[in-house]
PDB file of C-alpha atoms in Angstrom:
ATOM      1  CA  MET A   1      70.612  90.258  77.492  1.00  0.00           C
ATOM      2  CA  THR A   2      72.216  91.000  80.831  1.00  0.00           C
ATOM      3  CA  GLU A   3      70.503  89.277  83.758  1.00  0.00           C
ATOM      4  CA  ALA A   4      70.553  89.892  87.469  1.00  0.00           C
ATOM      5  CA  ALA A   5      72.581  86.681  87.875  1.00  0.00           C
ATOM      6  CA  GLU A   6      75.542  88.598  86.472  1.00  0.00           C
ATOM      7  CA  LEU A   7      75.484  90.952  89.427  1.00  0.00           C
ATOM      8  CA  PRO A   8      78.498  90.623  91.724  1.00  0.00           C
ATOM      9  CA  PRO A   9      77.969  89.359  95.275  1.00  0.00           C
ATOM     10  CA  VAL A  10      76.368  91.973  97.515  1.00  0.00           C
ATOM     11  CA  PRO A  11      79.098  93.708  99.558  1.00  0.00           C
ATOM     12  CA  GLU A  12      78.873  93.330 103.315  1.00  0.00           C
ATOM     13  CA  GLN A  13      78.825  97.125 103.622  1.00  0.00           C
ATOM     14  CA  ALA A  14      75.441  97.182 101.888  1.00  0.00           C
ATOM     15  CA  ARG A  15      73.734  95.576 104.894  1.00  0.00           C
ATOM     16  CA  GLU A  16      75.036  98.275 107.190  1.00  0.00           C
ATOM     17  CA  VAL A  17      74.353 101.160 104.813  1.00  0.00           C
ATOM     18  CA  PHE A  18      70.811 100.185 103.766  1.00  0.00           C
ATOM     19  CA  GLY A  19      69.720  98.608 107.061  1.00  0.00           C
ATOM     20  CA  ASP A  20      66.010  97.745 107.026  1.00  0.00           C
ATOM     21  CA  ARG A  21      65.904  98.630 103.328  1.00  0.00           C
ATOM     22  CA  TYR A  22      68.610  96.133 102.404  1.00  0.00           C
ATOM     23  CA  ALA A  23      66.199  93.821 100.542  1.00  0.00           C
ATOM     24  CA  ASP A  24      64.838  96.797  98.593  1.00  0.00           C
ATOM     25  CA  ALA A  25      68.370  97.859  97.663  1.00  0.00           C
ATOM     26  CA  VAL A  26      69.035  94.349  96.335  1.00  0.00           C
ATOM     27  CA  ARG A  27      65.815  94.470  94.309  1.00  0.00           C
ATOM     28  CA  TYR A  28      66.759  97.870  92.900  1.00  0.00           C
ATOM     29  CA  ALA A  29      70.160  96.500  91.851  1.00  0.00           C
ATOM     30  CA  GLU A  30      68.385  93.618  90.107  1.00  0.00           C
ATOM     31  CA  LEU A  31      66.053  96.045  88.317  1.00  0.00           C
ATOM     32  CA  LEU A  32      68.999  98.118  87.122  1.00  0.00           C
ATOM     33  CA  ALA A  33      70.745  94.992  85.855  1.00  0.00           C
ATOM     34  CA  GLU A  34      67.620  93.742  84.097  1.00  0.00           C
ATOM     35  CA  ALA A  35      65.194  96.451  82.942  1.00  0.00           C
ATOM     36  CA  GLY A  36      67.785  99.194  83.331  1.00  0.00           C
ATOM     37  CA  VAL A  37      70.085  97.548  80.809  1.00  0.00           C
ATOM     38  CA  GLN A  38      67.280  96.415  78.493  1.00  0.00           C
ATOM     39  CA  ARG A  39      65.884  99.958  78.286  1.00  0.00           C
ATOM     40  CA  GLY A  40      69.280 101.550  77.798  1.00  0.00           C
ATOM     41  CA  LEU A  41      69.332 103.353  81.138  1.00  0.00           C
ATOM     42  CA  ILE A  42      72.706 101.922  82.099  1.00  0.00           C
ATOM     43  CA  GLY A  43      75.351 100.120  80.061  1.00  0.00           C
ATOM     44  CA  PRO A  44      75.822  96.357  80.472  1.00  0.00           C
ATOM     45  CA  ARG A  45      79.449  96.958  81.453  1.00  0.00           C
ATOM     46  CA  GLU A  46      78.230  98.753  84.570  1.00  0.00           C
ATOM     47  CA  VAL A  47      76.486  95.653  85.963  1.00  0.00           C
ATOM     48  CA  PRO A  48      79.580  94.068  87.569  1.00  0.00           C
ATOM     49  CA  ARG A  49      80.246  97.317  89.462  1.00  0.00           C
ATOM     50  CA  LEU A  50      76.688  98.323  90.260  1.00  0.00           C
ATOM     51  CA  TRP A  51      77.118  98.113  94.028  1.00  0.00           C
ATOM     52  CA  GLU A  52      80.345  99.997  94.618  1.00  0.00           C
ATOM     53  CA  ARG A  53      80.273 102.440  91.717  1.00  0.00           C
ATOM     54  CA  HIS A  54      76.574 103.224  91.780  1.00  0.00           C
ATOM     55  CA  LEU A  55      74.396 102.161  94.732  1.00  0.00           C
ATOM     56  CA  LEU A  56      76.866 102.552  97.597  1.00  0.00           C
ATOM     57  CA  ASN A  57      78.622 105.472  95.937  1.00  0.00           C
ATOM     58  CA  CYS A  58      75.288 107.315  95.876  1.00  0.00           C
ATOM     59  CA  ALA A  59      73.928 106.130  99.227  1.00  0.00           C
ATOM     60  CA  VAL A  60      76.840 107.648 101.160  1.00  0.00           C
ATOM     61  CA  LEU A  61      75.771 111.073  99.907  1.00  0.00           C
ATOM     62  CA  SER A  62      73.385 110.900 102.879  1.00  0.00           C
ATOM     63  CA  GLU A  63      76.317 111.804 105.142  1.00  0.00           C
ATOM     64  CA  VAL A  64      76.126 115.437 104.001  1.00  0.00           C
ATOM     65  CA  VAL A  65      72.351 115.826 103.557  1.00  0.00           C
ATOM     66  CA  PRO A  66      70.650 117.590 106.504  1.00  0.00           C
ATOM     67  CA  GLU A  67      67.785 115.905 108.332  1.00  0.00           C
ATOM     68  CA  GLY A  68      64.174 116.300 107.286  1.00  0.00           C
ATOM     69  CA  VAL A  69      64.739 118.456 104.200  1.00  0.00           C
ATOM     70  CA  THR A  70      63.232 118.533 100.721  1.00  0.00           C
ATOM     71  CA  VAL A  71      65.453 117.284  97.904  1.00  0.00           C
ATOM     72  CA  CYS A  72      65.299 117.517  94.117  1.00  0.00           C
ATOM     73  CA  ASP A  73      67.475 115.040  92.204  1.00  0.00           C
ATOM     74  CA  VAL A  74      68.135 116.796  88.894  1.00  0.00           C
ATOM     75  CA  GLY A  75      68.581 114.606  85.816  1.00  0.00           C
ATOM     76  CA  SER A  76      67.846 111.541  87.910  1.00  0.00           C
ATOM     77  CA  GLY A  77      68.218 109.102  85.002  1.00  0.00           C
ATOM     78  CA  ALA A  78      67.923 105.592  86.404  1.00  0.00           C
ATOM     79  CA  GLY A  79      67.483 107.029  89.907  1.00  0.00           C
ATOM     80  CA  LEU A  80      71.054 107.819  90.863  1.00  0.00           C
ATOM     81  CA  PRO A  81      71.647 109.226  93.402  1.00  0.00           C
ATOM     82  CA  GLY A  82      67.983 109.816  94.307  1.00  0.00           C
ATOM     83  CA  ILE A  83      66.789 106.261  94.909  1.00  0.00           C
ATOM     84  CA  PRO A  84      69.759 105.025  96.997  1.00  0.00           C
ATOM     85  CA  LEU A  85      69.434 108.230  99.010  1.00  0.00           C
ATOM     86  CA  ALA A  86      65.721 107.579  99.494  1.00  0.00           C
ATOM     87  CA  LEU A  87      66.402 104.025 100.665  1.00  0.00           C
ATOM     88  CA  VAL A  88      68.681 105.177 103.475  1.00  0.00           C
ATOM     89  CA  ARG A  89      66.850 108.415 104.385  1.00  0.00           C
ATOM     90  CA  GLU A  90      63.114 108.105 104.879  1.00  0.00           C
ATOM     91  CA  ASP A  91      63.153 111.486 106.651  1.00  0.00           C
ATOM     92  CA  LEU A  92      63.632 113.241 103.299  1.00  0.00           C
ATOM     93  CA  LYS A  93      61.014 114.326 100.771  1.00  0.00           C
ATOM     94  CA  ILE A  94      62.627 113.600  97.412  1.00  0.00           C
ATOM     95  CA  THR A  95      61.636 114.623  93.884  1.00  0.00           C
ATOM     96  CA  LEU A  96      63.245 112.714  91.010  1.00  0.00           C
ATOM     97  CA  LEU A  97      63.360 115.164  88.107  1.00  0.00           C
ATOM     98  CA  GLU A  98      64.007 113.647  84.679  1.00  0.00           C
ATOM     99  CA  PRO A  99      62.996 114.848  81.183  1.00  0.00           C
ATOM    100  CA  LEU A 100      62.941 111.524  79.277  1.00  0.00           C
ATOM    101  CA  LEU A 101      59.747 109.469  79.319  1.00  0.00           C
ATOM    102  CA  ARG A 102      61.400 106.023  79.257  1.00  0.00           C
ATOM    103  CA  ARG A 103      63.403 107.009  82.334  1.00  0.00           C
ATOM    104  CA  THR A 104      60.470 108.479  84.253  1.00  0.00           C
ATOM    105  CA  ASN A 105      58.475 105.338  83.485  1.00  0.00           C
ATOM    106  CA  PHE A 106      61.262 103.238  85.000  1.00  0.00           C
ATOM    107  CA  LEU A 107      61.563 105.536  88.006  1.00  0.00           C
ATOM    108  CA  THR A 108      57.817 105.417  88.644  1.00  0.00           C
ATOM    109  CA  GLU A 109      57.870 101.604  88.512  1.00  0.00           C
ATOM    110  CA  VAL A 110      60.778 101.433  90.956  1.00  0.00           C
ATOM    111  CA  VAL A 111      59.204 103.901  93.389  1.00  0.00           C
ATOM    112  CA  GLU A 112      55.930 101.964  93.404  1.00  0.00           C
ATOM    113  CA  LEU A 113      57.573  98.546  93.634  1.00  0.00           C
ATOM    114  CA  LEU A 114      59.816  99.553  96.540  1.00  0.00           C
ATOM    115  CA  GLY A 115      57.075 101.483  98.341  1.00  0.00           C
ATOM    116  CA  LEU A 116      59.007 104.747  98.447  1.00  0.00           C
ATOM    117  CA  ASP A 117      56.127 106.912  99.624  1.00  0.00           C
ATOM    118  CA  HIS A 118      58.425 109.860 100.298  1.00  0.00           C
ATOM    119  CA  VAL A 119      59.548 110.010  96.657  1.00  0.00           C
ATOM    120  CA  THR A 120      57.824 111.757  93.736  1.00  0.00           C
ATOM    121  CA  VAL A 121      58.728 111.400  90.061  1.00  0.00           C
ATOM    122  CA  VAL A 122      58.395 114.484  87.857  1.00  0.00           C
ATOM    123  CA  ARG A 123      59.002 114.552  84.121  1.00  0.00           C
ATOM    124  CA  GLY A 124      60.596 117.755  82.921  1.00  0.00           C
ATOM    125  CA  ARG A 125      63.731 119.826  82.610  1.00  0.00           C
ATOM    126  CA  ALA A 126      64.971 121.939  85.490  1.00  0.00           C
ATOM    127  CA  GLU A 127      64.493 125.167  83.551  1.00  0.00           C
ATOM    128  CA  GLU A 128      60.889 124.176  82.757  1.00  0.00           C
ATOM    129  CA  VAL A 129      59.767 123.370  86.296  1.00  0.00           C
ATOM    130  CA  MET A 130      61.189 126.450  88.007  1.00  0.00           C
ATOM    131  CA  GLY A 131      58.254 128.229  89.641  1.00  0.00           C
ATOM    132  CA  LYS A 132      56.029 125.178  89.156  1.00  0.00           C
ATOM    133  CA  LEU A 133      57.688 123.014  91.804  1.00  0.00           C
ATOM    134  CA  PRO A 134      58.138 124.335  95.353  1.00  0.00           C
ATOM    135  CA  PRO A 135      61.750 125.441  95.987  1.00  0.00           C
ATOM    136  CA  VAL A 136      63.756 122.790  97.841  1.00  0.00           C
ATOM    137  CA  HIS A 137      66.413 122.787 100.540  1.00  0.00           C
ATOM    138  CA  VAL A 138      68.809 120.561  98.586  1.00  0.00           C
ATOM    139  CA  VAL A 139      69.457 119.802  94.921  1.00  0.00           C
ATOM    140  CA  THR A 140      71.427 116.640  94.122  1.00  0.00           C
ATOM    141  CA  ALA A 141      72.986 115.510  90.855  1.00  0.00           C
ATOM    142  CA  ARG A 142      75.394 112.929  89.510  1.00  0.00           C
ATOM    143  CA  ALA A 143      77.037 112.716  86.085  1.00  0.00           C
ATOM    144  CA  VAL A 144      74.636 115.276  84.624  1.00  0.00           C
ATOM    145  CA  ALA A 145      76.872 118.076  83.327  1.00  0.00           C
ATOM    146  CA  PRO A 146      79.973 120.155  84.135  1.00  0.00           C
ATOM    147  CA  LEU A 147      79.513 122.103  87.358  1.00  0.00           C
ATOM    148  CA  ASP A 148      78.977 125.536  85.797  1.00  0.00           C
ATOM    149  CA  ARG A 149      76.200 124.250  83.525  1.00  0.00           C
ATOM    150  CA  LEU A 150      74.707 122.058  86.240  1.00  0.00           C
ATOM    151  CA  ALA A 151      74.520 125.074  88.533  1.00  0.00           C
ATOM    152  CA  THR A 152      72.409 127.042  86.037  1.00  0.00           C
ATOM    153  CA  TRP A 153      69.828 124.244  86.182  1.00  0.00           C
ATOM    154  CA  GLY A 154      70.031 123.252  89.821  1.00  0.00           C
ATOM    155  CA  ILE A 155      70.592 126.410  91.838  1.00  0.00           C
ATOM    156  CA  PRO A 156      67.396 128.209  90.690  1.00  0.00           C
ATOM    157  CA  LEU A 157      65.367 125.304  92.139  1.00  0.00           C
ATOM    158  CA  LEU A 158      66.686 126.005  95.633  1.00  0.00           C
ATOM    159  CA  ARG A 159      65.003 127.964  98.368  1.00  0.00           C
ATOM    160  CA  PRO A 160      67.006 130.778  99.997  1.00  0.00           C
ATOM    161  CA  TYR A 161      70.048 129.452 101.889  1.00  0.00           C
ATOM    162  CA  GLY A 162      69.711 126.027 100.270  1.00  0.00           C
ATOM    163  CA  GLU A 163      72.538 123.979  98.803  1.00  0.00           C
ATOM    164  CA  MET A 164      73.444 121.943  95.746  1.00  0.00           C
ATOM    165  CA  LEU A 165      75.291 118.655  96.326  1.00  0.00           C
ATOM    166  CA  ALA A 166      76.952 117.286  93.195  1.00  0.00           C
ATOM    167  CA  LEU A 167      78.688 113.909  93.103  1.00  0.00           C
ATOM    168  CA  LYS A 168      81.857 114.444  91.090  1.00  0.00           C
ATOM    169  CA  GLY A 169      85.038 112.600  90.162  1.00  0.00           C
ATOM    170  CA  ASP A 170      88.750 113.275  90.428  1.00  0.00           C
ATOM    171  CA  ALA A 171      88.478 116.631  88.648  1.00  0.00           C
ATOM    172  CA  ALA A 172      86.088 118.087  91.260  1.00  0.00           C
ATOM    173  CA  GLU A 173      88.529 120.702  92.535  1.00  0.00           C
ATOM    174  CA  GLU A 174      89.405 121.834  89.021  1.00  0.00           C
ATOM    175  CA  GLU A 175      85.723 122.029  88.068  1.00  0.00           C
ATOM    176  CA  LEU A 176      84.981 124.083  91.147  1.00  0.00           C
ATOM    177  CA  LYS A 177      87.732 126.567  90.339  1.00  0.00           C
ATOM    178  CA  SER A 178      86.595 126.859  86.718  1.00  0.00           C
ATOM    179  CA  ALA A 179      82.989 127.434  87.770  1.00  0.00           C
ATOM    180  CA  ALA A 180      83.750 130.035  90.471  1.00  0.00           C
ATOM    181  CA  THR A 181      82.615 133.071  88.479  1.00  0.00           C
ATOM    182  CA  ALA A 182      79.444 131.392  87.223  1.00  0.00           C
ATOM    183  CA  LEU A 183      78.565 130.186  90.727  1.00  0.00           C
ATOM    184  CA  SER A 184      79.006 133.655  92.169  1.00  0.00           C
ATOM    185  CA  LYS A 185      76.632 135.132  89.572  1.00  0.00           C
ATOM    186  CA  LEU A 186      74.100 132.442  90.486  1.00  0.00           C
ATOM    187  CA  GLY A 187      74.042 133.512  94.118  1.00  0.00           C
ATOM    188  CA  ALA A 188      76.536 131.046  95.604  1.00  0.00           C
ATOM    189  CA  VAL A 189      78.067 132.274  98.850  1.00  0.00           C
ATOM    190  CA  GLU A 190      80.113 129.245  99.919  1.00  0.00           C
ATOM    191  CA  THR A 191      81.628 126.237  98.171  1.00  0.00           C
ATOM    192  CA  SER A 192      83.430 123.183  99.533  1.00  0.00           C
ATOM    193  CA  ILE A 193      84.501 119.651  98.634  1.00  0.00           C
ATOM    194  CA  HIS A 194      83.689 116.668 100.845  1.00  0.00           C
ATOM    195  CA  HIS A 195      84.797 113.046 100.727  1.00  0.00           C
ATOM    196  CA  VAL A 196      82.174 110.657 102.077  1.00  0.00           C
ATOM    197  CA  GLY A 197      81.787 106.909 102.511  1.00  0.00           C
ATOM    198  CA  GLU A 198      84.916 106.092 104.483  1.00  0.00           C
ATOM    199  CA  GLY A 199      84.995 102.341 105.066  1.00  0.00           C
ATOM    200  CA  VAL A 200      82.137 101.845 102.589  1.00  0.00           C
ATOM    201  CA  VAL A 201      83.509 102.781  99.167  1.00  0.00           C
ATOM    202  CA  ASP A 202      87.087 102.978  97.955  1.00  0.00           C
ATOM    203  CA  PRO A 203      87.870 105.521  96.741  1.00  0.00           C
ATOM    204  CA  MET A 204      85.463 107.594  98.772  1.00  0.00           C
ATOM    205  CA  SER A 205      82.723 109.542  96.976  1.00  0.00           C
ATOM    206  CA  THR A 206      83.520 113.169  96.192  1.00  0.00           C
ATOM    207  CA  VAL A 207      80.789 115.734  96.770  1.00  0.00           C
ATOM    208  CA  VAL A 208      80.904 119.364  95.693  1.00  0.00           C
ATOM    209  CA  ARG A 209      78.727 121.491  97.965  1.00  0.00           C
ATOM    210  CA  VAL A 210      77.478 124.862  96.726  1.00  0.00           C
ATOM    211  CA  GLU A 211      75.596 126.929  99.292  1.00  0.00           C
ATOM    212  CA  VAL A 212      73.469 129.877  98.210  1.00  0.00           C
ATOM    213  CA  GLY A 213      72.320 133.053  99.904  1.00  0.00           C
ATOM    214  CA  GLU A 214      68.936 134.738  99.844  1.00  0.00           C
ATOM    215  CA  SER A 215      68.716 134.855  96.024  1.00  0.00           C
ATOM    216  CA  PRO A 216      69.267 131.378  94.505  1.00  0.00           C
ATOM    217  CA  GLY A 217      70.097 131.828  90.828  1.00  0.00           C
ATOM    218  CA  GLY A 218      70.899 135.522  91.226  1.00  0.00           C
ATOM    219  CA  VAL A 219      68.878 138.505  90.056  1.00  0.00           C
ATOM    220  CA  ARG A 220      67.985 137.085  86.638  1.00  0.00           C
ATOM    221  CA  PHE A 221      66.402 133.945  88.071  1.00  0.00           C
ATOM    222  CA  ALA A 222      64.673 135.870  90.838  1.00  0.00           C
ATOM    223  CA  ALA A 223      62.743 137.724  88.136  1.00  0.00           C
ATOM    224  CA  LYS A 224      61.912 134.458  86.365  1.00  0.00           C
ATOM    225  CA  ARG A 225      60.696 132.908  89.620  1.00  0.00           C
ATOM    226  CA  ALA A 226      58.480 135.890  90.365  1.00  0.00           C
ATOM    227  CA  LYS A 227      56.984 135.757  86.862  1.00  0.00           C
ATOM    228  CA  ALA A 228      56.354 131.999  87.152  1.00  0.00           C
ATOM    229  CA  ALA A 229      54.711 132.482  90.539  1.00  0.00           C
ATOM    230  CA  ARG A 230      52.405 135.213  89.155  1.00  0.00           C
ATOM    231  CA  THR A 231      51.455 132.970  86.219  1.00  0.00           C
ATOM    232  CA  GLY A 232      50.690 130.124  88.610  1.00  0.00           C
ATOM    233  CA  ARG A 233      48.430 132.330  90.755  1.00  0.00           C
ATOM    234  CA  THR A 234      46.582 133.550  87.671  1.00  0.00           C
ATOM    235  CA  ARG A 235      45.951 129.981  86.488  1.00  0.00           C
ATOM    236  CA  ARG A 236      44.659 128.934  89.910  1.00  0.00           C
ATOM    237  CA  ARG A 237      42.155 131.804  89.973  1.00  0.00           C
ATOM    238  CA  ARG A 238      40.653 130.779  86.637  1.00  0.00           C
TER     239      ARG A 238
END
């Protein structure tokens, strides 16, 4: 059993990044190292690098998230990047979307324990909740799927002129090129790659930004959204 005592010392950068929520960030790291490992949400080998590879790596995503927007973290898993983002950005309204029950149970416990009142946990797949959840300004994701597949899940959840922010690795540029045609069909109008976390994480975190126009998901998903909205109105009238 991996215990919190096996966590590495908290990096000095964590105090600056998490500010008033520093103690909550430490508690979250302990929960990941304890319950997260015990429930199979993260591997025990990840514990020694929890801070730099996971918490700080995700928290610096805040550098490219606009102020006061709604966010849906698709395939949130153990809460990455959604929970670190929530700890540093209380101005955001964040939905942690995750299909597996054992993960949503963990997420709900963490949200309640840390008092993250601006965070909601929803169990479900992205394709299932489209039209049931209000469209959001920003979709986030990390280590969920290749960019082209991730886009088919994430982009339809956006409101017009929203954006998807995907934390990626060294192959981000190659993934973006490979996904260009698929992104265009899904209504993407602008793509870019950003490196965030200078002075906090080394190497810096790589973020792929996909901005959409007035029809997130393209024509096919616009029809699905309209159908889902009609179904929702019919149910509410009953």
